[in-house]
């Protein structure tokens, strides 16, 4: 089977997010004997590249972000070259991942019109929202952990975006999803519920997967990285991704202060690229300056070693987080997660068995779960073993690839009818 994978970004240009998932899936499909062609975008060049032995067609697209609500539907910078490219490639399947910025939703229309079965995977709430989803969360009710109403209140997108709002955007995306996709995938049940609550057509759930072997490491690598970051003798909480308000930075730092009272040797290792917000966080929290270690963005063996030296991973998002990859990665590496109840994290992390699920606004509970994992060796070992077993049983790259191949077969059968 020849599969074309569409994604606005791909590694190494954007090593995380939906692009990373699309990239891993493509190589999983190649490992199963299928032919995969990637199509992505760049702001400053176009051409054909070979990345990790896979062909990658790069389309150039660069425009001011304030026009995204319009050009995400039809971007002439990418639509013009994509049309003849897909006609030339004539794949068996077109699978779109993150296309909400540059490749645009019209890429699905092109594939459909030329007769290619189309599959769309939603990785976030962008098909109906313009930004992170927080309206359903009540910060004054930290006791709540489920029962959310994901329907957007009337006028929500307009109030969020003002003059950048496009009144036709959501209607156009809904039309494309209904009439120009043969199969629609959500990466979690929570995301499926959110999409369908906001009038999108039905989605099927296929959870992301990873290769557990890629998180195997050695004591020597762990020791080298520990020395590099000055973490000898420290208990380590790992936070992966860009520091931001939505990712629960304030709640995590408040919890860190509480954890420090019981675990004075605790450190927070942040794996993220430097940013102005990171500098702001450090400036506003001088009492934690000796506890926060900025590790930068890591990949491959260094990333595996970082998870190997971590005692626990934290993902306390205070927004809808579709399916935090850090939980899977931590579990695969044997570092139990303490994660948010907002979104799809609860579908991989079983509270009290493979990690802990908390409402991040309950900072006391967040600090308690972190402290328990940092101080109770037997608890951490039990949850780590259960987490690794759960990943091997349900969330491997092979599971993910096989599930997507079944989706492709259904899309082809549907188109044949």
Short mmCIF file of C-alpha atoms in Angstrom, two decimals:
data_model
loop_
_atom_site.label_atom_id
_atom_site.label_comp_id
_atom_site.label_asym_id
_atom_site.label_seq_id
_atom_site.Cartn_x
_atom_site.Cartn_y
_atom_site.Cartn_z
CA UNK A 1 0.00 0.00 0.00
CA UNK A 2 1.22 3.51 -0.80
CA UNK A 3 0.28 5.97 1.96
CA UNK A 4 0.77 9.72 1.76
CA UNK A 5 0.99 11.38 5.19
CA UNK A 6 0.22 15.08 5.41
CA UNK A 7 1.53 17.14 8.33
CA UNK A 8 2.31 20.84 8.58
CA UNK A 9 5.44 19.97 10.56
CA UNK A 10 7.73 16.96 10.84
CA UNK A 11 10.92 16.12 12.72
CA UNK A 12 13.56 17.42 12.93
CA UNK A 13 12.05 20.84 12.13
CA UNK A 14 9.45 20.32 14.84
CA UNK A 15 10.52 17.36 16.99
CA UNK A 16 7.35 17.16 19.09
CA UNK A 17 3.58 17.28 18.83
CA UNK A 18 1.41 15.86 16.07
CA UNK A 19 4.27 15.95 13.58
CA UNK A 20 6.27 13.54 15.73
CA UNK A 21 3.29 11.16 15.93
CA UNK A 22 2.80 11.30 12.15
CA UNK A 23 6.51 10.65 11.63
CA UNK A 24 6.55 7.65 13.96
CA UNK A 25 3.43 6.20 12.34
CA UNK A 26 4.96 6.56 8.89
CA UNK A 27 8.05 4.65 9.91
CA UNK A 28 5.92 2.03 11.61
CA UNK A 29 4.10 1.56 8.31
CA UNK A 30 7.40 1.33 6.45
CA UNK A 31 8.47 -1.34 8.92
CA UNK A 32 5.35 -3.31 7.98
CA UNK A 33 6.40 -3.25 4.31
CA UNK A 34 4.29 -0.33 3.06
CA UNK A 35 5.44 2.60 0.98
CA UNK A 36 5.09 5.97 2.70
CA UNK A 37 5.53 9.47 1.28
CA UNK A 38 5.46 12.48 3.59
CA UNK A 39 4.24 15.93 2.57
CA UNK A 40 5.02 18.82 4.89
CA UNK A 41 5.74 22.56 4.83
CA UNK A 42 8.53 25.02 5.57
CA UNK A 43 8.57 28.79 5.79
CA UNK A 44 11.70 29.39 3.73
CA UNK A 45 12.13 26.65 1.13
CA UNK A 46 10.49 23.97 -0.99
CA UNK A 47 11.78 20.76 -2.50
CA UNK A 48 12.13 17.00 -2.14
CA UNK A 49 14.23 15.61 0.70
CA UNK A 50 15.16 12.24 2.13
CA UNK A 51 14.82 12.01 5.89
CA UNK A 52 15.69 8.77 7.60
CA UNK A 53 15.39 6.99 4.22
CA UNK A 54 11.84 8.34 3.66
CA UNK A 55 10.85 10.73 0.83
CA UNK A 56 9.59 14.09 2.11
CA UNK A 57 8.01 16.67 -0.18
CA UNK A 58 8.33 20.15 1.34
CA UNK A 59 5.92 22.90 0.25
CA UNK A 60 6.73 26.50 1.07
CA UNK A 61 4.19 28.45 3.13
CA UNK A 62 4.73 31.59 5.15
CA UNK A 63 2.02 34.07 6.08
CA UNK A 64 1.07 36.24 9.08
CA UNK A 65 -0.62 34.15 11.76
CA UNK A 66 -3.52 36.61 11.99
CA UNK A 67 -4.84 35.14 8.72
CA UNK A 68 -4.83 31.55 9.97
CA UNK A 69 -8.61 31.38 10.45
CA UNK A 70 -8.99 31.94 6.71
CA UNK A 71 -5.92 30.33 5.15
CA UNK A 72 -6.29 27.20 7.27
CA UNK A 73 -9.31 26.42 5.09
CA UNK A 74 -7.69 27.12 1.71
CA UNK A 75 -4.06 28.14 1.51
CA UNK A 76 -3.14 28.94 -2.11
CA UNK A 77 0.56 28.69 -1.25
CA UNK A 78 0.20 24.93 -0.67
CA UNK A 79 -2.97 24.05 -2.58
CA UNK A 80 -1.42 25.03 -5.91
CA UNK A 81 1.55 22.61 -5.71
CA UNK A 82 -0.31 19.93 -3.73
CA UNK A 83 -2.94 19.31 -6.39
CA UNK A 84 -0.55 18.15 -9.14
CA UNK A 85 1.68 16.40 -6.59
CA UNK A 86 -1.11 14.15 -5.33
CA UNK A 87 -2.25 13.45 -8.88
CA UNK A 88 1.29 12.41 -9.73
CA UNK A 89 1.76 10.24 -6.63
CA UNK A 90 -1.69 8.56 -6.88
CA UNK A 91 -1.45 6.94 -3.44
CA UNK A 92 -3.82 4.33 -2.05
CA UNK A 93 -4.51 6.47 1.03
CA UNK A 94 -4.03 10.09 2.06
CA UNK A 95 -3.76 10.44 5.84
CA UNK A 96 -3.86 14.01 7.16
CA UNK A 97 -2.61 14.89 10.63
CA UNK A 98 -1.86 18.52 11.54
CA UNK A 99 -3.05 20.58 8.57
CA UNK A 100 -4.73 23.46 10.39
CA UNK A 101 -2.06 26.05 9.61
CA UNK A 102 -0.38 25.53 6.23
CA UNK A 103 -1.50 22.47 4.25
CA UNK A 104 -5.11 23.52 5.01
CA UNK A 105 -8.28 21.48 5.18
CA UNK A 106 -8.64 21.82 1.41
CA UNK A 107 -5.91 19.21 1.05
CA UNK A 108 -8.58 16.64 2.01
CA UNK A 109 -10.85 17.97 -0.72
CA UNK A 110 -8.09 17.61 -3.31
CA UNK A 111 -7.46 13.98 -2.35
CA UNK A 112 -11.17 13.18 -2.38
CA UNK A 113 -11.78 14.78 -5.77
CA UNK A 114 -8.98 12.82 -7.44
CA UNK A 115 -10.47 9.61 -6.02
CA UNK A 116 -8.07 8.80 -3.18
CA UNK A 117 -9.56 7.52 0.13
CA UNK A 118 -8.92 10.08 2.85
CA UNK A 119 -8.29 9.68 6.59
CA UNK A 120 -8.07 12.57 9.03
CA UNK A 121 -6.60 12.33 12.54
CA UNK A 122 -7.55 15.05 15.01
CA UNK A 123 -4.76 15.62 17.54
CA UNK A 124 -6.36 18.64 19.21
CA UNK A 125 -9.46 20.81 19.37
CA UNK A 126 -8.52 23.01 16.40
CA UNK A 127 -11.37 21.69 14.17
CA UNK A 128 -13.82 23.70 16.33
CA UNK A 129 -11.74 26.00 18.56
CA UNK A 130 -9.13 28.63 17.82
CA UNK A 131 -7.00 28.16 20.93
CA UNK A 132 -6.53 25.99 24.02
CA UNK A 133 -9.82 24.81 25.51
CA UNK A 134 -10.41 25.98 29.09
CA UNK A 135 -14.05 27.12 29.25
CA UNK A 136 -15.26 23.86 30.84
CA UNK A 137 -12.83 24.11 33.79
CA UNK A 138 -13.84 25.76 37.07
CA UNK A 139 -10.64 26.67 38.99
CA UNK A 140 -12.74 27.12 42.15
CA UNK A 141 -13.77 23.44 42.08
CA UNK A 142 -10.48 21.52 42.43
CA UNK A 143 -12.49 18.54 43.69
CA UNK A 144 -13.93 17.86 40.22
CA UNK A 145 -12.18 15.31 38.00
CA UNK A 146 -14.76 14.42 35.33
CA UNK A 147 -18.23 15.19 33.99
CA UNK A 148 -17.11 17.98 31.67
CA UNK A 149 -19.32 19.77 29.15
CA UNK A 150 -17.13 20.43 26.11
CA UNK A 151 -19.72 22.38 24.10
CA UNK A 152 -18.46 25.87 23.34
CA UNK A 153 -20.68 28.62 24.76
CA UNK A 154 -22.33 30.88 22.20
CA UNK A 155 -19.85 33.44 20.89
CA UNK A 156 -16.84 31.77 22.56
CA UNK A 157 -14.57 31.78 19.51
CA UNK A 158 -15.48 35.36 18.67
CA UNK A 159 -14.67 36.52 22.20
CA UNK A 160 -11.35 34.67 22.02
CA UNK A 161 -10.25 35.97 18.63
CA UNK A 162 -12.19 39.22 17.99
CA UNK A 163 -11.06 40.55 14.60
CA UNK A 164 -9.27 37.31 13.72
CA UNK A 165 -12.54 35.38 13.93
CA UNK A 166 -13.85 33.84 10.70
CA UNK A 167 -17.62 33.20 10.85
CA UNK A 168 -17.38 30.55 8.12
CA UNK A 169 -14.42 28.64 9.57
CA UNK A 170 -16.14 26.00 11.68
CA UNK A 171 -18.93 25.48 9.17
CA UNK A 172 -16.37 24.91 6.42
CA UNK A 173 -14.35 22.43 8.52
CA UNK A 174 -17.52 20.56 9.46
CA UNK A 175 -18.50 20.36 5.78
CA UNK A 176 -15.06 19.04 4.83
CA UNK A 177 -15.12 16.44 7.61
CA UNK A 178 -18.60 15.27 6.60
CA UNK A 179 -18.22 15.05 2.85
CA UNK A 180 -14.50 14.75 2.07
CA UNK A 181 -13.17 12.26 4.62
CA UNK A 182 -13.72 8.51 4.53
CA UNK A 183 -12.52 7.87 8.11
CA UNK A 184 -12.04 10.29 11.00
CA UNK A 185 -9.78 9.48 13.95
CA UNK A 186 -9.45 11.11 17.37
CA UNK A 187 -6.40 10.36 19.49
CA UNK A 188 -8.50 9.92 22.65
CA UNK A 189 -12.05 9.29 23.74
CA UNK A 190 -12.09 12.69 25.44
CA UNK A 191 -11.17 14.40 22.16
CA UNK A 192 -13.83 12.37 20.32
CA UNK A 193 -16.42 13.61 22.84
CA UNK A 194 -15.26 17.22 22.49
CA UNK A 195 -15.35 17.11 18.68
CA UNK A 196 -18.79 15.54 18.52
CA UNK A 197 -20.17 17.82 21.23
CA UNK A 198 -19.32 20.72 18.92
CA UNK A 199 -21.23 19.34 15.92
CA UNK A 200 -18.42 17.54 14.09
CA UNK A 201 -19.40 14.20 12.47
CA UNK A 202 -18.55 10.94 14.32
CA UNK A 203 -14.92 10.06 15.06
CA UNK A 204 -13.28 6.76 15.93
CA UNK A 205 -10.67 6.53 18.70
CA UNK A 206 -7.17 5.27 17.92
CA UNK A 207 -4.66 5.99 20.64
CA UNK A 208 -1.11 6.97 19.75
CA UNK A 209 1.66 4.45 20.29
CA UNK A 210 5.42 4.36 20.62
CA UNK A 211 8.32 1.93 20.44
CA UNK A 212 9.17 0.96 24.04
CA UNK A 213 12.65 -0.12 22.92
CA UNK A 214 13.46 3.49 22.04
CA UNK A 215 13.34 4.34 25.76
CA UNK A 216 15.79 1.67 26.83
CA UNK A 217 19.02 3.18 28.15
CA UNK A 218 22.11 2.30 30.18
CA UNK A 219 23.35 3.34 33.63
CA UNK A 220 26.36 4.96 31.99
CA UNK A 221 24.18 7.24 29.83
CA UNK A 222 22.01 8.12 32.81
CA UNK A 223 25.04 8.94 34.95
CA UNK A 224 26.53 11.05 32.17
CA UNK A 225 23.32 13.08 31.78
CA UNK A 226 22.89 13.38 35.56
CA UNK A 227 26.42 14.80 35.84
CA UNK A 228 25.81 17.12 32.87
CA UNK A 229 22.82 18.69 34.63
CA UNK A 230 24.30 18.59 38.13
CA UNK A 231 21.60 16.27 39.42
CA UNK A 232 23.78 13.97 41.52
CA UNK A 233 22.03 13.10 44.76
CA UNK A 234 18.78 14.68 43.57
CA UNK A 235 15.23 13.37 43.28
CA UNK A 236 14.02 14.39 39.86
CA UNK A 237 10.60 15.47 38.59
CA UNK A 238 10.64 15.63 34.78
CA UNK A 239 8.49 18.10 32.87
CA UNK A 240 8.58 17.83 29.09
CA UNK A 241 7.36 20.54 26.73
CA UNK A 242 7.16 24.29 26.62
CA UNK A 243 6.51 26.02 29.94
CA UNK A 244 3.20 27.87 29.70
CA UNK A 245 0.22 28.84 31.81
CA UNK A 246 -1.95 26.25 30.05
CA UNK A 247 0.53 23.47 30.83
CA UNK A 248 0.11 24.13 34.55
CA UNK A 249 3.42 25.85 35.25
CA UNK A 250 2.06 27.87 38.17
CA UNK A 251 0.44 24.84 39.77
CA UNK A 252 3.56 22.71 39.32
CA UNK A 253 5.82 25.32 40.90
CA UNK A 254 3.45 25.76 43.85
CA UNK A 255 3.49 21.98 44.29
CA UNK A 256 7.29 21.96 44.04
CA UNK A 257 7.50 24.33 47.01
CA UNK A 258 5.41 21.92 49.06
CA UNK A 259 7.35 18.87 47.90
CA UNK A 260 10.61 20.56 48.89
CA UNK A 261 9.50 20.68 52.51
CA UNK A 262 9.47 16.86 52.64
CA UNK A 263 12.02 16.12 49.91
CA UNK A 264 14.69 18.85 50.21
CA UNK A 265 16.82 17.26 47.49
CA UNK A 266 14.10 17.54 44.82
CA UNK A 267 14.76 19.15 41.41
CA UNK A 268 12.52 19.91 38.45
CA UNK A 269 14.11 19.01 35.11
CA UNK A 270 12.42 20.97 32.30
CA UNK A 271 12.93 19.61 28.78
CA UNK A 272 12.01 22.53 26.56
CA UNK A 273 13.55 25.06 24.27
CA UNK A 274 14.37 28.43 25.88
CA UNK A 275 11.65 31.08 25.62
CA UNK A 276 10.78 34.51 26.96
CA UNK A 277 8.13 32.90 29.18
CA UNK A 278 10.72 30.55 30.66
CA UNK A 279 12.90 33.54 31.56
CA UNK A 280 9.85 35.22 33.08
CA UNK A 281 9.05 32.13 35.18
CA UNK A 282 12.59 32.00 36.55
CA UNK A 283 12.56 35.72 37.32
CA UNK A 284 9.22 35.48 39.14
CA UNK A 285 10.25 32.44 41.20
CA UNK A 286 13.74 33.21 42.53
CA UNK A 287 13.21 30.90 45.51
CA UNK A 288 13.12 27.95 43.10
CA UNK A 289 16.07 28.99 40.98
CA UNK A 290 18.27 26.26 42.45
CA UNK A 291 15.52 23.66 41.95
CA UNK A 292 14.68 24.25 38.27
CA UNK A 293 17.09 22.75 35.74
CA UNK A 294 16.61 23.71 32.10
CA UNK A 295 17.62 20.71 30.02
CA UNK A 296 16.72 22.05 26.58
CA UNK A 297 15.05 19.87 23.97
CA UNK A 298 16.36 16.29 23.93
CA UNK A 299 15.89 13.48 21.44
CA UNK A 300 16.96 9.89 20.94
CA UNK A 301 19.39 8.41 23.47
CA UNK A 302 19.57 11.63 25.51
CA UNK A 303 15.79 11.73 25.87
CA UNK A 304 15.72 8.09 26.98
CA UNK A 305 18.45 8.83 29.54
CA UNK A 306 16.48 11.82 30.85
CA UNK A 307 13.47 9.62 31.48
CA UNK A 308 15.82 7.05 32.98
CA UNK A 309 17.11 9.48 35.61
CA UNK A 310 13.61 10.82 36.40
CA UNK A 311 11.78 9.52 39.45
CA UNK A 312 8.44 10.84 38.23
CA UNK A 313 7.09 12.78 35.23
CA UNK A 314 4.55 15.59 35.59
CA UNK A 315 1.95 16.86 33.11
CA UNK A 316 -0.43 19.09 35.14
CA UNK A 317 -2.15 20.85 32.22
CA UNK A 318 -4.93 23.28 33.16
CA UNK A 319 -6.46 23.11 29.70
CA UNK A 320 -7.88 20.31 27.57
CA UNK A 321 -4.88 18.09 26.81
CA UNK A 322 -5.92 15.55 24.17
CA UNK A 323 -3.41 12.78 24.89
CA UNK A 324 -0.19 13.91 26.62
CA UNK A 325 2.62 11.93 25.03
CA UNK A 326 4.86 12.46 28.07
CA UNK A 327 2.71 9.97 29.99
CA UNK A 328 3.34 7.18 27.48
CA UNK A 329 7.03 8.01 27.29
CA UNK A 330 7.41 8.11 31.08
CA UNK A 331 5.57 4.81 31.53
CA UNK A 332 7.65 3.16 28.80
CA UNK A 333 10.83 4.31 30.56
CA UNK A 334 9.65 3.27 34.04
CA UNK A 335 8.98 6.79 35.39
CA UNK A 336 5.40 6.93 36.73
CA UNK A 337 3.37 9.99 35.67
CA UNK A 338 1.36 12.43 37.74
CA UNK A 339 -0.99 13.87 35.18
CA UNK A 340 -4.00 16.10 34.61
CA UNK A 341 -7.64 15.04 34.65
CA UNK A 342 -8.44 17.50 31.83
CA UNK A 343 -8.47 15.60 28.52
CA UNK A 344 -7.39 12.12 27.52
CA UNK A 345 -4.63 11.37 30.03
CA UNK A 346 -6.92 9.14 32.09
CA UNK A 347 -7.18 6.77 29.12
CA UNK A 348 -3.55 5.71 29.51
CA UNK A 349 -2.79 6.46 33.17
CA UNK A 350 -4.78 4.34 35.60
CA UNK A 351 -4.98 6.32 38.83
CA UNK A 352 -3.13 4.55 41.61
CA UNK A 353 -2.01 1.67 39.35
CA UNK A 354 0.28 3.09 36.65
CA UNK A 355 0.53 6.65 37.97
CA UNK A 356 -1.71 9.31 39.47
CA UNK A 357 -4.43 11.51 37.95
CA UNK A 358 -5.21 14.80 39.71
CA UNK A 359 -7.03 18.05 39.19
CA UNK A 360 -4.03 20.42 38.96
CA UNK A 361 -5.97 23.17 40.71
CA UNK A 362 -5.85 20.90 43.76
CA UNK A 363 -2.21 21.79 44.38
CA UNK A 364 -2.17 19.95 47.67
CA UNK A 365 -3.14 16.69 45.93
CA UNK A 366 -0.60 17.33 43.15
CA UNK A 367 2.17 17.85 45.71
CA UNK A 368 1.06 14.80 47.70
CA UNK A 369 1.23 12.45 44.70
CA UNK A 370 4.63 13.77 43.66
CA UNK A 371 5.93 13.41 47.21
CA UNK A 372 4.63 9.86 47.55
CA UNK A 373 6.39 8.76 44.38
CA UNK A 374 9.62 10.51 45.36
CA UNK A 375 9.74 8.98 48.84
CA UNK A 376 8.12 5.56 48.55
CA UNK A 377 10.49 3.29 46.62
CA UNK A 378 8.16 0.27 46.63
CA UNK A 379 5.20 2.32 45.39
CA UNK A 380 7.25 3.85 42.60
CA UNK A 381 8.60 0.45 41.56
CA UNK A 382 5.13 -1.09 41.54
CA UNK A 383 3.60 1.71 39.45
CA UNK A 384 6.61 1.74 37.11
CA UNK A 385 6.33 -1.98 36.41
CA UNK A 386 2.58 -1.75 35.86
CA UNK A 387 3.05 1.23 33.54
CA UNK A 388 5.63 -0.53 31.40
CA UNK A 389 3.39 -3.58 31.13
CA UNK A 390 0.42 -1.42 30.10
CA UNK A 391 2.43 0.28 27.36
CA UNK A 392 3.65 -3.08 26.01
CA UNK A 393 0.13 -4.50 26.05
CA UNK A 394 -1.83 -1.60 24.52
CA UNK A 395 0.23 1.38 23.39
CA UNK A 396 3.12 0.18 21.24
CA UNK A 397 3.89 1.53 17.80
CA UNK A 398 2.93 -1.89 16.42
CA UNK A 399 -0.53 -1.62 18.02
CA UNK A 400 -0.89 1.88 16.59
CA UNK A 401 0.25 0.85 13.12
CA UNK A 402 -2.02 -2.18 12.98
CA UNK A 403 -5.01 -0.11 14.11
CA UNK A 404 -4.34 2.48 11.41
CA UNK A 405 -3.98 -0.18 8.72
CA UNK A 406 -7.44 -1.45 9.69
CA UNK A 407 -8.73 2.13 9.36
CA UNK A 408 -7.15 2.40 5.89
CA UNK A 409 -8.83 -0.81 4.78
CA UNK A 410 -12.22 0.53 5.89
CA UNK A 411 -11.58 3.83 4.10
CA UNK A 412 -10.70 2.00 0.89
CA UNK A 413 -13.80 -0.20 1.19
CA UNK A 414 -16.01 2.81 1.81
CA UNK A 415 -14.62 4.63 -1.19
CA UNK A 416 -15.11 1.54 -3.35
CA UNK A 417 -18.82 1.63 -2.58
#
